[in-house]
Amino acid sequence: MYTHALAALAVSLAISHPASAADVDLTLAHWVPATHPLQKLGMEPWAESIKQASDGRIEITIYPAQQLGAAPDHYDMARDGIADIGFINPGYQPGRFPIMAAAELPFNFANAKGGVRALTEWYKPYAVEEMSDVYFCMAISHDPGTMHGKEPIRVPADIKGKTVRPANATEARFVNLLGGASIQVPAPEMREALSKGTADITQSPWESLYIFGADSLVPYHLDMPFYASINAFVINKDTMAALSPEDRKVIEDHCTPEWAEKMSAGWADAEAAGRDKLAADPDHTLYQPRPEETQMWKDAAAPLTEEWKQNISDTGRDPQPIIDGLIENLKKYNSYAG
């Protein structure tokens, strides 16, 4: 009797005095492993900072590795409230976000840290229209990635006749321009595509080859900053609307260009370290193109910019100020590679 009475009292106190419970419980869904540096060095510190800044009122639970849905679906998951916060790759949905696609054009990003700060600052005004059914928080990216193959890759002609897993829709079109075939699957499916022979080459930042278990399948690497795969965090609009003014300000204060750089920094460093790891491995060969070969790659990519401009013109916009604004911002933060 005494034991049951104590248990009943404890339950009653827990219900009437939930002092340790957060006022707002948010879910964050993403599709990389829980061990990924973006979660450990980016998302977890970000969530903890939000908790501290809100005096414990806001708690964020992270669901990694596609637990709540497939990688390409994370934008719609945030829009529809399946997750409060979604980690998205806009390039996984070709044609849906044409303005953001400017950031996918190759050979623009020299680094991720200043690059994502520039990208977030540049895109926020456009996001009000292009991602109007969510609250755009910030854009992030990895250190620039490149091509990794089962055979040597030195010049654009080496892509002809090969099958490539591209990083996004823009890179898929680049592969096709070069005479290759693109197999567009998300990063978590990279290893399977390579191991089954569906792909001969994959695009990836360096450490991600290890993270997704593809390092042993591609011993040859093009050693140049080739592309940036653009990602972003977006938040359900009803979730934002339901927050108190104080809590909404906490979230807004954590959706800034400065926080984009903080979120990306650890991931960028980890990816850069992956290059050094591969370079030290005798089973891997890194090829750094000569200046004239680098120019061959850039010349081969030039039609992508013209195609992007035409796509924007078709929407009734002038593309030149959009791309100029991105480049100016990249220069502002010392992250332009052009």
Tab-separated table of C-alpha atoms in Angstrom:
chain	number	residue	atom	x	y	z
A	1	MET	CA	0.000	0.000	0.000
A	2	TYR	CA	2.744	2.399	1.046
A	3	THR	CA	4.722	1.707	-2.137
A	4	HIS	CA	1.662	2.219	-4.342
A	5	ALA	CA	0.825	5.466	-2.560
A	6	LEU	CA	4.330	6.816	-3.121
A	7	ALA	CA	4.200	5.850	-6.794
A	8	ALA	CA	0.850	7.569	-7.227
A	9	LEU	CA	2.180	10.701	-5.529
A	10	ALA	CA	5.256	10.711	-7.797
A	11	VAL	CA	3.101	10.468	-10.913
A	12	SER	CA	0.858	13.255	-9.654
A	13	LEU	CA	3.819	15.532	-8.979
A	14	ALA	CA	5.341	14.781	-12.385
A	15	ILE	CA	2.108	15.738	-14.120
A	16	SER	CA	1.437	18.888	-12.147
A	17	HIS	CA	5.064	20.094	-11.993
A	18	PRO	CA	6.853	19.144	-15.248
A	19	ALA	CA	9.778	21.431	-14.361
A	20	SER	CA	12.305	19.547	-16.445
A	21	ALA	CA	10.151	19.362	-19.571
A	22	ALA	CA	10.757	21.800	-22.411
A	23	ASP	CA	7.907	24.070	-23.447
A	24	VAL	CA	8.657	23.420	-27.132
A	25	ASP	CA	9.803	20.061	-28.491
A	26	LEU	CA	11.037	20.246	-32.088
A	27	THR	CA	12.126	17.460	-34.432
A	28	LEU	CA	15.058	17.837	-36.825
A	29	ALA	CA	15.222	15.285	-39.641
A	30	HIS	CA	18.262	14.618	-41.810
A	31	TRP	CA	19.624	11.847	-43.995
A	32	VAL	CA	23.324	11.470	-43.141
A	33	PRO	CA	24.553	9.084	-40.416
A	34	ALA	CA	24.350	10.119	-36.778
A	35	THR	CA	28.159	9.933	-36.692
A	36	HIS	CA	28.488	12.447	-39.541
A	37	PRO	CA	30.530	15.540	-38.606
A	38	LEU	CA	27.610	17.738	-39.586
A	39	GLN	CA	25.533	16.273	-36.752
A	40	LYS	CA	28.312	16.004	-34.179
A	41	LEU	CA	30.013	19.335	-34.912
A	42	GLY	CA	27.097	21.311	-36.325
A	43	MET	CA	23.559	20.230	-35.492
A	44	GLU	CA	24.158	19.143	-31.899
A	45	PRO	CA	25.974	22.357	-30.845
A	46	TRP	CA	23.300	24.381	-32.677
A	47	ALA	CA	20.485	22.592	-30.839
A	48	GLU	CA	22.263	23.002	-27.515
A	49	SER	CA	22.810	26.706	-28.162
A	50	ILE	CA	19.089	27.100	-28.881
A	51	LYS	CA	18.259	25.274	-25.653
A	52	GLN	CA	20.575	27.520	-23.643
A	53	ALA	CA	19.407	30.727	-25.327
A	54	SER	CA	15.774	29.825	-24.584
A	55	ASP	CA	16.542	28.970	-20.941
A	56	GLY	CA	15.613	25.378	-21.665
A	57	ARG	CA	12.243	26.154	-23.218
A	58	ILE	CA	13.174	24.721	-26.650
A	59	GLU	CA	14.384	21.145	-27.018
A	60	ILE	CA	15.389	19.718	-30.408
A	61	THR	CA	15.423	15.968	-31.059
A	62	ILE	CA	17.534	14.889	-34.035
A	63	TYR	CA	16.434	12.036	-36.313
A	64	PRO	CA	19.363	11.022	-38.571
A	65	ALA	CA	19.888	8.589	-41.420
A	66	GLN	CA	16.523	8.974	-43.207
A	67	GLN	CA	14.609	7.747	-40.141
A	68	LEU	CA	11.623	9.967	-40.948
A	69	GLY	CA	11.836	9.831	-44.745
A	70	ALA	CA	14.032	9.567	-47.834
A	71	ALA	CA	16.687	12.206	-48.519
A	72	PRO	CA	14.903	13.906	-51.462
A	73	ASP	CA	11.695	14.251	-49.409
A	74	HIS	CA	13.049	16.360	-46.553
A	75	TYR	CA	11.833	19.696	-47.945
A	76	ASP	CA	8.266	18.425	-48.217
A	77	MET	CA	8.558	16.752	-44.822
A	78	ALA	CA	9.318	20.149	-43.260
A	79	ARG	CA	6.585	21.813	-45.315
A	80	ASP	CA	3.996	19.235	-44.243
A	81	GLY	CA	5.038	19.047	-40.592
A	82	ILE	CA	6.388	15.501	-40.653
A	83	ALA	CA	9.471	17.159	-39.203
A	84	ASP	CA	9.687	20.637	-37.715
A	85	ILE	CA	13.144	21.187	-39.211
A	86	GLY	CA	14.425	19.535	-42.379
A	87	PHE	CA	17.948	19.242	-43.750
A	88	ILE	CA	17.559	19.462	-47.519
A	89	ASN	CA	19.585	19.230	-50.700
A	90	PRO	CA	17.671	21.395	-53.198
A	91	GLY	CA	19.557	19.713	-56.040
A	92	TYR	CA	17.846	16.411	-55.275
A	93	GLN	CA	14.673	17.914	-56.806
A	94	PRO	CA	15.749	19.139	-60.269
A	95	GLY	CA	14.132	22.352	-61.464
A	96	ARG	CA	12.230	23.096	-58.270
A	97	PHE	CA	14.541	25.820	-56.926
A	98	PRO	CA	16.061	27.535	-59.984
A	99	ILE	CA	17.543	30.523	-58.143
A	100	MET	CA	19.326	28.363	-55.562
A	101	ALA	CA	20.643	26.278	-58.477
A	102	ALA	CA	23.041	29.145	-59.273
A	103	ALA	CA	25.082	28.034	-56.271
A	104	GLU	CA	25.439	24.559	-57.799
A	105	LEU	CA	27.363	25.871	-60.805
A	106	PRO	CA	30.891	24.437	-60.627
A	107	PHE	CA	34.122	26.307	-59.884
A	108	ASN	CA	32.565	29.107	-57.819
A	109	PHE	CA	33.189	28.058	-54.214
A	110	ALA	CA	36.756	28.181	-52.910
A	111	ASN	CA	35.797	27.107	-49.392
A	112	ALA	CA	32.735	26.226	-47.355
A	113	LYS	CA	33.163	28.490	-44.347
A	114	GLY	CA	32.947	31.918	-45.925
A	115	GLY	CA	31.039	30.358	-48.801
A	116	VAL	CA	27.986	29.375	-46.764
A	117	ARG	CA	27.973	32.712	-44.998
A	118	ALA	CA	27.896	34.399	-48.396
A	119	LEU	CA	25.308	31.933	-49.699
A	120	THR	CA	22.913	32.373	-46.788
A	121	GLU	CA	23.125	36.153	-46.941
A	122	TRP	CA	22.581	36.130	-50.712
A	123	TYR	CA	19.687	33.661	-50.772
A	124	LYS	CA	17.529	34.783	-47.845
A	125	PRO	CA	15.673	37.482	-49.851
A	126	TYR	CA	15.033	35.004	-52.698
A	127	ALA	CA	13.890	32.267	-50.315
A	128	VAL	CA	10.829	34.325	-49.365
A	129	GLU	CA	9.538	33.575	-52.878
A	130	GLU	CA	11.289	30.387	-53.941
A	131	MET	CA	10.808	28.507	-50.651
A	132	SER	CA	7.683	30.353	-49.561
A	133	ASP	CA	5.992	27.319	-48.029
A	134	VAL	CA	8.706	26.929	-45.352
A	135	TYR	CA	10.826	29.232	-43.214
A	136	PHE	CA	14.317	29.274	-44.736
A	137	CYS	CA	16.841	29.112	-41.904
A	138	MET	CA	20.287	28.879	-43.490
A	139	ALA	CA	22.263	27.376	-46.342
A	140	ILE	CA	25.247	25.190	-45.605
A	141	SER	CA	27.730	23.117	-47.569
A	142	HIS	CA	30.802	20.937	-47.338
A	143	ASP	CA	34.324	21.797	-48.421
A	144	PRO	CA	34.340	21.687	-52.246
A	145	GLY	CA	34.020	18.151	-53.627
A	146	THR	CA	35.353	16.513	-56.768
A	147	MET	CA	35.278	13.388	-58.973
A	148	HIS	CA	36.373	9.970	-57.708
A	149	GLY	CA	36.576	7.001	-60.064
A	150	LYS	CA	37.457	3.390	-60.628
A	151	GLU	CA	39.814	4.584	-63.388
A	152	PRO	CA	41.984	7.726	-63.668
A	153	ILE	CA	40.207	11.066	-64.230
A	154	ARG	CA	42.358	13.897	-65.592
A	155	VAL	CA	40.481	15.835	-68.287
A	156	PRO	CA	36.829	16.202	-69.382
A	157	ALA	CA	37.255	13.568	-72.097
A	158	ASP	CA	37.756	10.963	-69.353
A	159	ILE	CA	34.056	11.212	-68.495
A	160	LYS	CA	32.861	10.220	-71.965
A	161	GLY	CA	31.179	6.824	-71.920
A	162	LYS	CA	31.303	6.575	-68.119
A	163	THR	CA	28.417	6.407	-65.673
A	164	VAL	CA	28.579	8.992	-62.904
A	165	ARG	CA	26.692	9.523	-59.648
A	166	PRO	CA	26.482	13.330	-59.604
A	167	ALA	CA	26.048	15.463	-56.495
A	168	ASN	CA	23.039	17.380	-57.778
A	169	ALA	CA	20.967	18.128	-60.869
A	170	THR	CA	23.414	20.725	-62.207
A	171	GLU	CA	26.294	18.277	-62.022
A	172	ALA	CA	24.110	15.648	-63.683
A	173	ARG	CA	23.700	17.946	-66.671
A	174	PHE	CA	27.461	18.547	-66.694
A	175	VAL	CA	28.072	14.797	-66.878
A	176	ASN	CA	25.704	14.576	-69.824
A	177	LEU	CA	27.455	17.481	-71.571
A	178	LEU	CA	30.713	15.548	-71.259
A	179	GLY	CA	29.261	12.442	-72.889
A	180	GLY	CA	28.701	10.498	-69.684
A	181	ALA	CA	25.527	9.044	-68.225
A	182	SER	CA	24.292	10.270	-64.848
A	183	ILE	CA	22.758	8.051	-62.181
A	184	GLN	CA	21.315	10.536	-59.721
A	185	VAL	CA	20.964	8.935	-56.295
A	186	PRO	CA	21.490	10.550	-52.869
A	187	ALA	CA	24.817	10.287	-51.058
A	188	PRO	CA	23.655	7.443	-48.769
A	189	GLU	CA	23.196	5.308	-51.911
A	190	MET	CA	26.626	6.126	-53.350
A	191	ARG	CA	28.333	2.914	-52.226
A	192	GLU	CA	25.575	0.698	-53.595
A	193	ALA	CA	25.712	2.383	-57.012
A	194	LEU	CA	29.486	1.892	-57.194
A	195	SER	CA	29.571	-1.654	-55.829
A	196	LYS	CA	26.845	-2.881	-58.181
A	197	GLY	CA	28.552	-1.309	-61.190
A	198	THR	CA	25.721	1.146	-61.739
A	199	ALA	CA	28.271	3.960	-61.447
A	200	ASP	CA	31.926	4.129	-62.506
A	201	ILE	CA	32.514	7.520	-60.898
A	202	THR	CA	31.004	9.404	-57.997
A	203	GLN	CA	31.096	13.038	-57.021
A	204	SER	CA	31.751	13.564	-53.348
A	205	PRO	CA	33.706	15.636	-50.874
A	206	TRP	CA	36.711	13.767	-49.538
A	207	GLU	CA	35.807	12.460	-46.087
A	208	SER	CA	32.324	11.504	-47.246
A	209	LEU	CA	33.885	8.654	-49.226
A	210	TYR	CA	34.765	7.120	-45.857
A	211	ILE	CA	31.503	8.157	-44.184
A	212	PHE	CA	29.402	6.403	-46.831
A	213	GLY	CA	31.781	3.455	-47.251
A	214	ALA	CA	32.818	4.189	-50.840
A	215	ASP	CA	36.554	4.829	-50.338
A	216	SER	CA	37.661	1.300	-51.284
A	217	LEU	CA	35.664	1.406	-54.535
A	218	VAL	CA	37.198	4.515	-56.130
A	219	PRO	CA	41.019	4.616	-55.975
A	220	TYR	CA	41.453	7.540	-58.423
A	221	HIS	CA	40.690	11.151	-57.522
A	222	LEU	CA	40.637	14.449	-59.412
A	223	ASP	CA	42.480	16.737	-56.991
A	224	MET	CA	40.764	20.076	-57.538
A	225	PRO	CA	37.887	22.036	-55.925
A	226	PHE	CA	35.196	21.071	-58.403
A	227	TYR	CA	31.730	21.775	-57.011
A	228	ALA	CA	29.755	22.596	-53.881
A	229	SER	CA	26.679	20.537	-53.082
A	230	ILE	CA	24.288	23.017	-51.549
A	231	ASN	CA	22.220	22.099	-48.515
A	232	ALA	CA	19.913	24.050	-46.245
A	233	PHE	CA	17.868	23.909	-43.075
A	234	VAL	CA	14.195	24.815	-43.469
A	235	ILE	CA	11.493	25.000	-40.791
A	236	ASN	CA	7.776	24.301	-40.893
A	237	LYS	CA	5.887	27.618	-41.068
A	238	ASP	CA	3.192	26.554	-38.588
A	239	THR	CA	5.927	25.583	-36.134
A	240	MET	CA	7.418	29.058	-36.395
A	241	ALA	CA	4.015	30.730	-36.095
A	242	ALA	CA	3.187	28.772	-32.938
A	243	LEU	CA	6.295	29.969	-31.089
A	244	SER	CA	6.104	32.764	-28.572
A	245	PRO	CA	7.792	36.005	-29.721
A	246	GLU	CA	10.719	35.259	-27.383
A	247	ASP	CA	11.202	31.736	-28.694
A	248	ARG	CA	10.779	32.788	-32.305
A	249	LYS	CA	13.571	35.320	-31.812
A	250	VAL	CA	15.811	32.570	-30.435
A	251	ILE	CA	15.281	30.513	-33.590
A	252	GLU	CA	15.740	33.534	-35.878
A	253	ASP	CA	18.967	34.401	-34.043
A	254	HIS	CA	20.192	30.883	-34.888
A	255	CYS	CA	19.281	31.185	-38.587
A	256	THR	CA	21.905	33.702	-39.645
A	257	PRO	CA	24.897	33.818	-42.019
A	258	GLU	CA	27.144	33.642	-38.952
A	259	TRP	CA	25.443	30.466	-37.746
A	260	ALA	CA	25.666	29.008	-41.256
A	261	GLU	CA	29.443	29.335	-41.028
A	262	LYS	CA	29.509	27.831	-37.532
A	263	MET	CA	27.305	24.950	-38.668
A	264	SER	CA	29.516	24.184	-41.673
A	265	ALA	CA	32.945	24.725	-40.117
A	266	GLY	CA	33.433	21.324	-38.494
A	267	TRP	CA	32.107	19.509	-41.555
A	268	ALA	CA	34.393	21.527	-43.837
A	269	ASP	CA	37.447	20.699	-41.743
A	270	ALA	CA	36.545	17.014	-41.631
A	271	GLU	CA	36.130	16.831	-45.414
A	272	ALA	CA	39.462	18.577	-45.986
A	273	ALA	CA	41.151	16.114	-43.615
A	274	GLY	CA	39.711	13.271	-45.699
A	275	ARG	CA	41.759	14.456	-48.656
A	276	ASP	CA	44.964	14.191	-46.629
A	277	LYS	CA	43.966	10.714	-45.462
A	278	LEU	CA	43.455	9.524	-49.035
A	279	ALA	CA	46.688	11.175	-50.199
A	280	ALA	CA	48.623	9.230	-47.562
A	281	ASP	CA	47.080	5.911	-48.612
A	282	PRO	CA	49.224	4.052	-51.197
A	283	ASP	CA	46.088	2.429	-52.607
A	284	HIS	CA	44.822	5.818	-53.775
A	285	THR	CA	46.054	8.145	-56.512
A	286	LEU	CA	45.301	11.872	-56.540
A	287	TYR	CA	45.756	13.788	-59.779
A	288	GLN	CA	46.148	17.555	-59.688
A	289	PRO	CA	45.366	18.999	-63.131
A	290	ARG	CA	47.847	21.280	-64.851
A	291	PRO	CA	46.636	24.869	-65.425
A	292	GLU	CA	45.660	24.150	-69.013
A	293	GLU	CA	43.697	21.078	-67.907
A	294	THR	CA	41.899	23.087	-65.229
A	295	GLN	CA	40.886	25.541	-67.940
A	296	MET	CA	39.570	22.653	-70.030
A	297	TRP	CA	37.222	21.725	-67.174
A	298	LYS	CA	36.062	25.320	-66.768
A	299	ASP	CA	35.481	25.738	-70.498
A	300	ALA	CA	33.493	22.501	-70.562
A	301	ALA	CA	31.308	23.794	-67.713
A	302	ALA	CA	30.574	27.179	-69.309
A	303	PRO	CA	27.341	26.045	-71.027
A	304	LEU	CA	25.857	25.259	-67.612
A	305	THR	CA	25.852	28.946	-66.708
A	306	GLU	CA	24.188	29.875	-69.984
A	307	GLU	CA	21.592	27.172	-69.444
A	308	TRP	CA	20.937	28.419	-65.898
A	309	LYS	CA	20.501	31.977	-67.193
A	310	GLN	CA	17.973	30.778	-69.741
A	311	ASN	CA	16.042	28.890	-67.062
A	312	ILE	CA	15.835	32.049	-64.957
A	313	SER	CA	14.839	34.148	-67.966
A	314	ASP	CA	12.023	31.703	-68.628
A	315	THR	CA	10.605	32.571	-65.187
A	316	GLY	CA	10.501	36.266	-66.132
A	317	ARG	CA	13.535	37.295	-64.102
A	318	ASP	CA	16.786	38.918	-65.150
A	319	PRO	CA	19.467	36.320	-64.324
A	320	GLN	CA	22.503	38.617	-64.382
A	321	PRO	CA	21.873	40.483	-61.099
A	322	ILE	CA	21.177	37.153	-59.382
A	323	ILE	CA	24.446	35.484	-60.372
A	324	ASP	CA	26.390	38.737	-59.930
A	325	GLY	CA	25.015	39.051	-56.399
A	326	LEU	CA	26.158	35.539	-55.520
A	327	ILE	CA	29.660	36.145	-56.870
A	328	GLU	CA	29.936	39.507	-55.110
A	329	ASN	CA	28.980	37.893	-51.810
A	330	LEU	CA	31.480	35.068	-52.308
A	331	LYS	CA	34.184	37.644	-52.953
A	332	LYS	CA	33.082	39.603	-49.886
A	333	TYR	CA	33.820	36.573	-47.696
A	334	ASN	CA	36.991	35.515	-49.565
A	335	SER	CA	35.380	32.352	-50.870
A	336	TYR	CA	35.172	32.870	-54.645
A	337	ALA	CA	37.171	30.410	-56.730
A	338	GLY	CA	36.607	31.975	-60.147
